[in-house]
Coordinates of C-alpha atoms and ligand atoms in Angstrom, one line a residue:
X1 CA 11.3 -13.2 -15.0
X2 CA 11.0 -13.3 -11.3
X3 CA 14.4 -13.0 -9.4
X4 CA 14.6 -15.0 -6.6
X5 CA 16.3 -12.8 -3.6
X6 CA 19.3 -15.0 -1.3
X7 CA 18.6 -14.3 2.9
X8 CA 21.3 -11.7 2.2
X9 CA 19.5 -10.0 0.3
X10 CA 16.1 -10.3 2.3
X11 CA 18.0 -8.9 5.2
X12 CA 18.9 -5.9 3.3
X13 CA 14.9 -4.9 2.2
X14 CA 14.0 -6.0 5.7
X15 CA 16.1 -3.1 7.2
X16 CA 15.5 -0.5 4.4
X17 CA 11.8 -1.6 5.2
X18 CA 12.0 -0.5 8.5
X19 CA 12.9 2.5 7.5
X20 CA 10.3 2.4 5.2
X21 CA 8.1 1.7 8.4
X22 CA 9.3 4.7 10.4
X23 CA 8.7 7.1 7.5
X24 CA 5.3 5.7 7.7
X25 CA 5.1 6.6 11.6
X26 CA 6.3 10.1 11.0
X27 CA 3.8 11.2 8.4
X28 CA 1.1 9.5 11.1
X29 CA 1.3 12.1 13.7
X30 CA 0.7 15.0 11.1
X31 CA -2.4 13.3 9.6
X32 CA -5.5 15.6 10.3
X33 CA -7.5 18.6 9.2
X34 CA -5.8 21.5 7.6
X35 CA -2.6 20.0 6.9
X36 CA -1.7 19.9 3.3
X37 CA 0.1 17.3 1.7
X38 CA 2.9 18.3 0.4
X39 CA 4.0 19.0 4.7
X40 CA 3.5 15.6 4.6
X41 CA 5.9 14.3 1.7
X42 CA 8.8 17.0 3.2
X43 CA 8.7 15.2 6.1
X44 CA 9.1 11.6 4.7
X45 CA 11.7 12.6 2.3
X46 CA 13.4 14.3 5.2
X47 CA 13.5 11.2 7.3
X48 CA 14.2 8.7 4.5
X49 CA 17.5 10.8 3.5
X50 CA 18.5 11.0 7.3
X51 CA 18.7 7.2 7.5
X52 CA 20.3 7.0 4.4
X53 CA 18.1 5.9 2.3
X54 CA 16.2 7.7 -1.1
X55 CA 13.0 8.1 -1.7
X56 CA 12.2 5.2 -4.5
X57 CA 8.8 7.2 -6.2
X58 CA 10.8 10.9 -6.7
X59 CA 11.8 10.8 -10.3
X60 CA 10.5 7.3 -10.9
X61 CA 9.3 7.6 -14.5
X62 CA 8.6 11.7 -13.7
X63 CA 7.2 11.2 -10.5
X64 CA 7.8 14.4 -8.5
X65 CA 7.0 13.6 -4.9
X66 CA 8.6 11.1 -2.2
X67 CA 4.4 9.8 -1.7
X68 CA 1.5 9.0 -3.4
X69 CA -1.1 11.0 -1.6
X70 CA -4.6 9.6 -2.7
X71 CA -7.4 11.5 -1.4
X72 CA -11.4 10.2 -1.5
X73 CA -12.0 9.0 -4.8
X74 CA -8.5 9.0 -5.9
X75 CA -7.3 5.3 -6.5
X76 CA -3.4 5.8 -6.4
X77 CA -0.4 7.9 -7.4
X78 CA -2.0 11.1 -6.2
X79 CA 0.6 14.0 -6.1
X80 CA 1.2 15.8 -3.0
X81 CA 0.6 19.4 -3.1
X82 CA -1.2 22.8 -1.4
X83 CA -4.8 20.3 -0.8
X84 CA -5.6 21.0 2.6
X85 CA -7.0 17.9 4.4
X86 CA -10.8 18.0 5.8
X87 CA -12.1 16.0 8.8
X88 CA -14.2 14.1 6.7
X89 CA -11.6 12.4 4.4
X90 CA -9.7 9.3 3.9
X91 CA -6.1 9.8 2.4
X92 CA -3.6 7.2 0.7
X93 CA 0.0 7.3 1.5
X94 CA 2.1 5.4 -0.4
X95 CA 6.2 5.3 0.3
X96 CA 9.0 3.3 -1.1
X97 CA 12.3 3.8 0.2
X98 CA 15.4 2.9 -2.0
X99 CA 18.3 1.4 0.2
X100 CA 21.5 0.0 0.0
X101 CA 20.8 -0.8 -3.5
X102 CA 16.7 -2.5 -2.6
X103 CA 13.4 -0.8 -2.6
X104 CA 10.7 -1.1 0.1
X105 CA 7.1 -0.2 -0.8
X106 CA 4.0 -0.2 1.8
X107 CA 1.0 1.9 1.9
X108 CA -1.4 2.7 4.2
X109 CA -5.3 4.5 4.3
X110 CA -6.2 6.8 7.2
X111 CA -9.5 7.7 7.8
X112 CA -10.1 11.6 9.1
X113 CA -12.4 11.2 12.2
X114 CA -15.0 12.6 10.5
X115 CA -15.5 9.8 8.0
X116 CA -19.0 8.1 6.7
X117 CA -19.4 4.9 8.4
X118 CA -19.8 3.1 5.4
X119 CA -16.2 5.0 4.3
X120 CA -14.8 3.4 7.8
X121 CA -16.5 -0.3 6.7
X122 CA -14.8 -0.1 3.4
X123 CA -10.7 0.9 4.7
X124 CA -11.2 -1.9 7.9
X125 CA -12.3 -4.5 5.1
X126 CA -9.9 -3.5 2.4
X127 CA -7.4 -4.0 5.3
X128 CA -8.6 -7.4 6.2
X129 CA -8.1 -8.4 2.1
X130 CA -4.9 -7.7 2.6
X131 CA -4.4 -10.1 5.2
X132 CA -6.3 -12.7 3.5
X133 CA -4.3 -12.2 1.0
X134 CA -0.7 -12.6 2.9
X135 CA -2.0 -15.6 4.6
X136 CA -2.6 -17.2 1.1
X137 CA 1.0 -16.0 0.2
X138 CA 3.1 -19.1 1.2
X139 CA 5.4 -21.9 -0.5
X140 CA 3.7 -24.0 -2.8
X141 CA 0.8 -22.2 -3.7
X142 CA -0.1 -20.4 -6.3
X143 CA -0.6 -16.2 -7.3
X144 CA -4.0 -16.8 -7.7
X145 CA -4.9 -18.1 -4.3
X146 CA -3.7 -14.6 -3.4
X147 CA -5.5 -12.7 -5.7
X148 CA -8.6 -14.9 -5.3
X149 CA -8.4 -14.4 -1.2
X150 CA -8.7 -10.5 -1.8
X151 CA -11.3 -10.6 -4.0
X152 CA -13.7 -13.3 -2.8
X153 CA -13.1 -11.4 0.2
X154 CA -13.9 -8.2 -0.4
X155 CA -16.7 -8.5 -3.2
X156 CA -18.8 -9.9 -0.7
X157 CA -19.5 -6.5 0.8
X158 CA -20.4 -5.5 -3.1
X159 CA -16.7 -3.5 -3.4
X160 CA -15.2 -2.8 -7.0
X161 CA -11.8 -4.7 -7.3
X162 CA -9.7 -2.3 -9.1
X163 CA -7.8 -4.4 -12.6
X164 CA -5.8 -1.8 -14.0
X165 CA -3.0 -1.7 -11.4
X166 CA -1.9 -4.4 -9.4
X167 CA 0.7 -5.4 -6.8
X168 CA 4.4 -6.7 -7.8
X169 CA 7.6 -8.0 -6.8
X170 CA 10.3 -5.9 -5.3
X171 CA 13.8 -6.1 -5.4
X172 CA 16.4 -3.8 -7.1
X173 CA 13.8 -2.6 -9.2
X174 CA 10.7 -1.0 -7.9
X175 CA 8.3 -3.0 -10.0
X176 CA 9.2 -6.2 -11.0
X177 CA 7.8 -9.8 -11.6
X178 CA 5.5 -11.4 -10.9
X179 CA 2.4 -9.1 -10.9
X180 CA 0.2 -9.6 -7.9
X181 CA -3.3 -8.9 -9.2
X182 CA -6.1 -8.1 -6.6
X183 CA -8.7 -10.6 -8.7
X184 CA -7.9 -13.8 -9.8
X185 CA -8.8 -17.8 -9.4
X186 CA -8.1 -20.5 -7.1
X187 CA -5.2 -22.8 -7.9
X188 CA -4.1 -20.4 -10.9
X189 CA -0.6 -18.1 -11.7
X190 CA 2.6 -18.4 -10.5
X191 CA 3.6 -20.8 -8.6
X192 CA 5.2 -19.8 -5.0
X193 CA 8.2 -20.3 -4.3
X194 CA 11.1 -19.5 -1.0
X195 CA 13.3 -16.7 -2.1
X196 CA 10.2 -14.4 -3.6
X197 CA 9.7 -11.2 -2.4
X198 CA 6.3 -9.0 -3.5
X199 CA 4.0 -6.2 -2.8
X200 CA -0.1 -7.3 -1.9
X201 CA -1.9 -4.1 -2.3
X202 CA -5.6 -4.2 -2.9
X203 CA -7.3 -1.4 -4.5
X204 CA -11.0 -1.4 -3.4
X205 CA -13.5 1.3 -4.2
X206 CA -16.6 1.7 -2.8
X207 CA -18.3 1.7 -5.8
X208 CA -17.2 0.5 -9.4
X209 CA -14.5 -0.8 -9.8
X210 CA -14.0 1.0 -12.9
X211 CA -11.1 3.6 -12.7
X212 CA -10.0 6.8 -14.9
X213 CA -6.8 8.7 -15.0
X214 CA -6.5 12.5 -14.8
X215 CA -4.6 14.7 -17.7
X216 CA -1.4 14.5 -15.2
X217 CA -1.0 11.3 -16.4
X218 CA -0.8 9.8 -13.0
X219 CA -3.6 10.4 -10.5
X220 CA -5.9 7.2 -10.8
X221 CA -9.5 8.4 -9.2
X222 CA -12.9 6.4 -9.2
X223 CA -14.9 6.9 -12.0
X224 CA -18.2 7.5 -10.1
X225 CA -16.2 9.8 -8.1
X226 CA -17.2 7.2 -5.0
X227 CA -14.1 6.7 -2.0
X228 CA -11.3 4.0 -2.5
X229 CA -8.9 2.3 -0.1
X230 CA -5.6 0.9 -0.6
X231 CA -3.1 -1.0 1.7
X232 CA -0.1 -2.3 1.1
X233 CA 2.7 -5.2 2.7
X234 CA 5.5 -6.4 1.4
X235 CA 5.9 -10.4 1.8
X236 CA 9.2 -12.6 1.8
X237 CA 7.9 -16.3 0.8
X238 CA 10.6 -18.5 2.9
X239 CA 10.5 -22.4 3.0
X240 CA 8.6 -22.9 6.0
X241 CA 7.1 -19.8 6.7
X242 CA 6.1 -16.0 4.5
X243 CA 7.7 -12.8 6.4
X244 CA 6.0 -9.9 6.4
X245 CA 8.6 -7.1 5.4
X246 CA 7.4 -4.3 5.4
X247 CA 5.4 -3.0 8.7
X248 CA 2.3 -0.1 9.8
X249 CA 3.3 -0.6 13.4
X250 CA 4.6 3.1 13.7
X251 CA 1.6 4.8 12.0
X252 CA -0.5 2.5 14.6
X253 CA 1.2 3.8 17.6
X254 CA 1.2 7.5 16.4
X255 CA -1.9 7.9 14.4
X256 CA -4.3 10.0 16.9
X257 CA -7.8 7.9 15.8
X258 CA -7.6 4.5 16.4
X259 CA -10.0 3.4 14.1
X260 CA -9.8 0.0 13.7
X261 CA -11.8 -2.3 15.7
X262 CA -9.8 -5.2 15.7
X263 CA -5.4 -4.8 15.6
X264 CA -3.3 -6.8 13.0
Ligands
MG308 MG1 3.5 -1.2 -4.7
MG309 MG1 3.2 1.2 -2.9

């Protein structure tokens, strides 16, 4: 069942997702060779708790770190830990901050400076889906004009569009309905409607689309070990026009390689 949210309520997720936001900025000035991961995830559960809010992925179903830190070929829900990064990678951070009783989720991809061009193609496109993606995301149409936006979009360039995970409405709970998936049809799914607040998040790999998990039980990598990209916005559907919630503005100003050829 999808629970509409009331302005009140949208005004609440759109503070706790600047937050959110900020966290995000933080973590982007440490991004670069050498530093491990887990610095990284102190830092953002640091500031989350300063401004009062809790990190919504510690403890969530066992999950033992403030981020998902996806390195490479890892997909999503990568653990933070003593992984030192390298000049040539690209690393997924995913946050969710849980405040005054909502949750805010956005992720984000960097690219190291030392990354394959083709690596650099794939995270600028994967960040264009997402924006196809919002741009489909307005009253009266339908999921699948989303989904269908992302895909068409990306499979162009010969990408994998991950099935197994997908994106999802937000609200009191972390994951709720309606699913968002990255791959879908014209004109198809649930209808749109003011009051709806989700996550779009493609998951594009490089190479297959096909996925596997690790024996942790969460890490999600690439089965032919090939790089992935993953972005994430949160989106407030509203009569006339959609809100994006969530923001990468901070990481943007504070991230040292400004990669991207063309600003959102
Ligand atoms: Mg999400
Ligand atoms: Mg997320």
């Amino acid at each position: 069942m999808v629970h509409l949210k009331t302005d009140e309520e949208i005004a609440i997720i759109r503070e706790g997702a600047q937050i959110l936001g900020k966290a995000h900025g933080e973590i982007a000035r440490l991004v670069k060779p050498g530093v491990k991961t887990s610095a990284l995830d102190k830092v953002a559960e640091e500031y989350i708790r300063d401004c009062g809010g809790v990190p919504s992925f510690k403890n969530y179903n066992g999950f033992p770190a403030t981020l998902c830190i996806s390195v490479n070929e890892t997909v999503v829900h990568g653990f933070p830990g003593n992984y030192e990064l390298r000049e040539t990678d690209v690393i997924a951070v995913d946050c969710g901050v849980y405040y005054k009783g909502y949750h805010s989720d956005s992720a984000y991809t960097y690219p190291l400076e030392g990354v394959k061009e083709e690596v650099l193609l794939l995270l600028e496109r994967t960040y264009e889906s997402l924006f196809k993606g919002i741009e489909q995301a307005k009253a009266g149409n339908r999921m699948g004009d989303v989904s269908c936006a992302i895909q068409s979009y990306v499979e162009a360039f010969g990408y994998g569009v991950v099935r197994e995970l997908v994106g999802h409405g937000v609200g009191k709970n972390l994951h709720e309905d309606p699913e968002v998936p990255n791959y879908g049809k014209r004109g198809k799914g649930v209808k749109l409607v003011p009051g709806m607040v989700f996550a779009i998040e493609p998951m594009i790999n490089l190479g297959t689309r096909n996925v596997v998990q690790e024996r942790d039980g969460w890490t999600i990598r690439t089965a032919d070990r090939r790089p992935s990209a993953h972005f994430e916005h949160m989106v407030a559907i509203g009569e006339e026009k959609t809100e994006v919630l969530t923001t990468h503005r901070y990481i943007e100003e504070n991230y040292s390689f400004k990669w991207r050829s063309r600003s959102r």
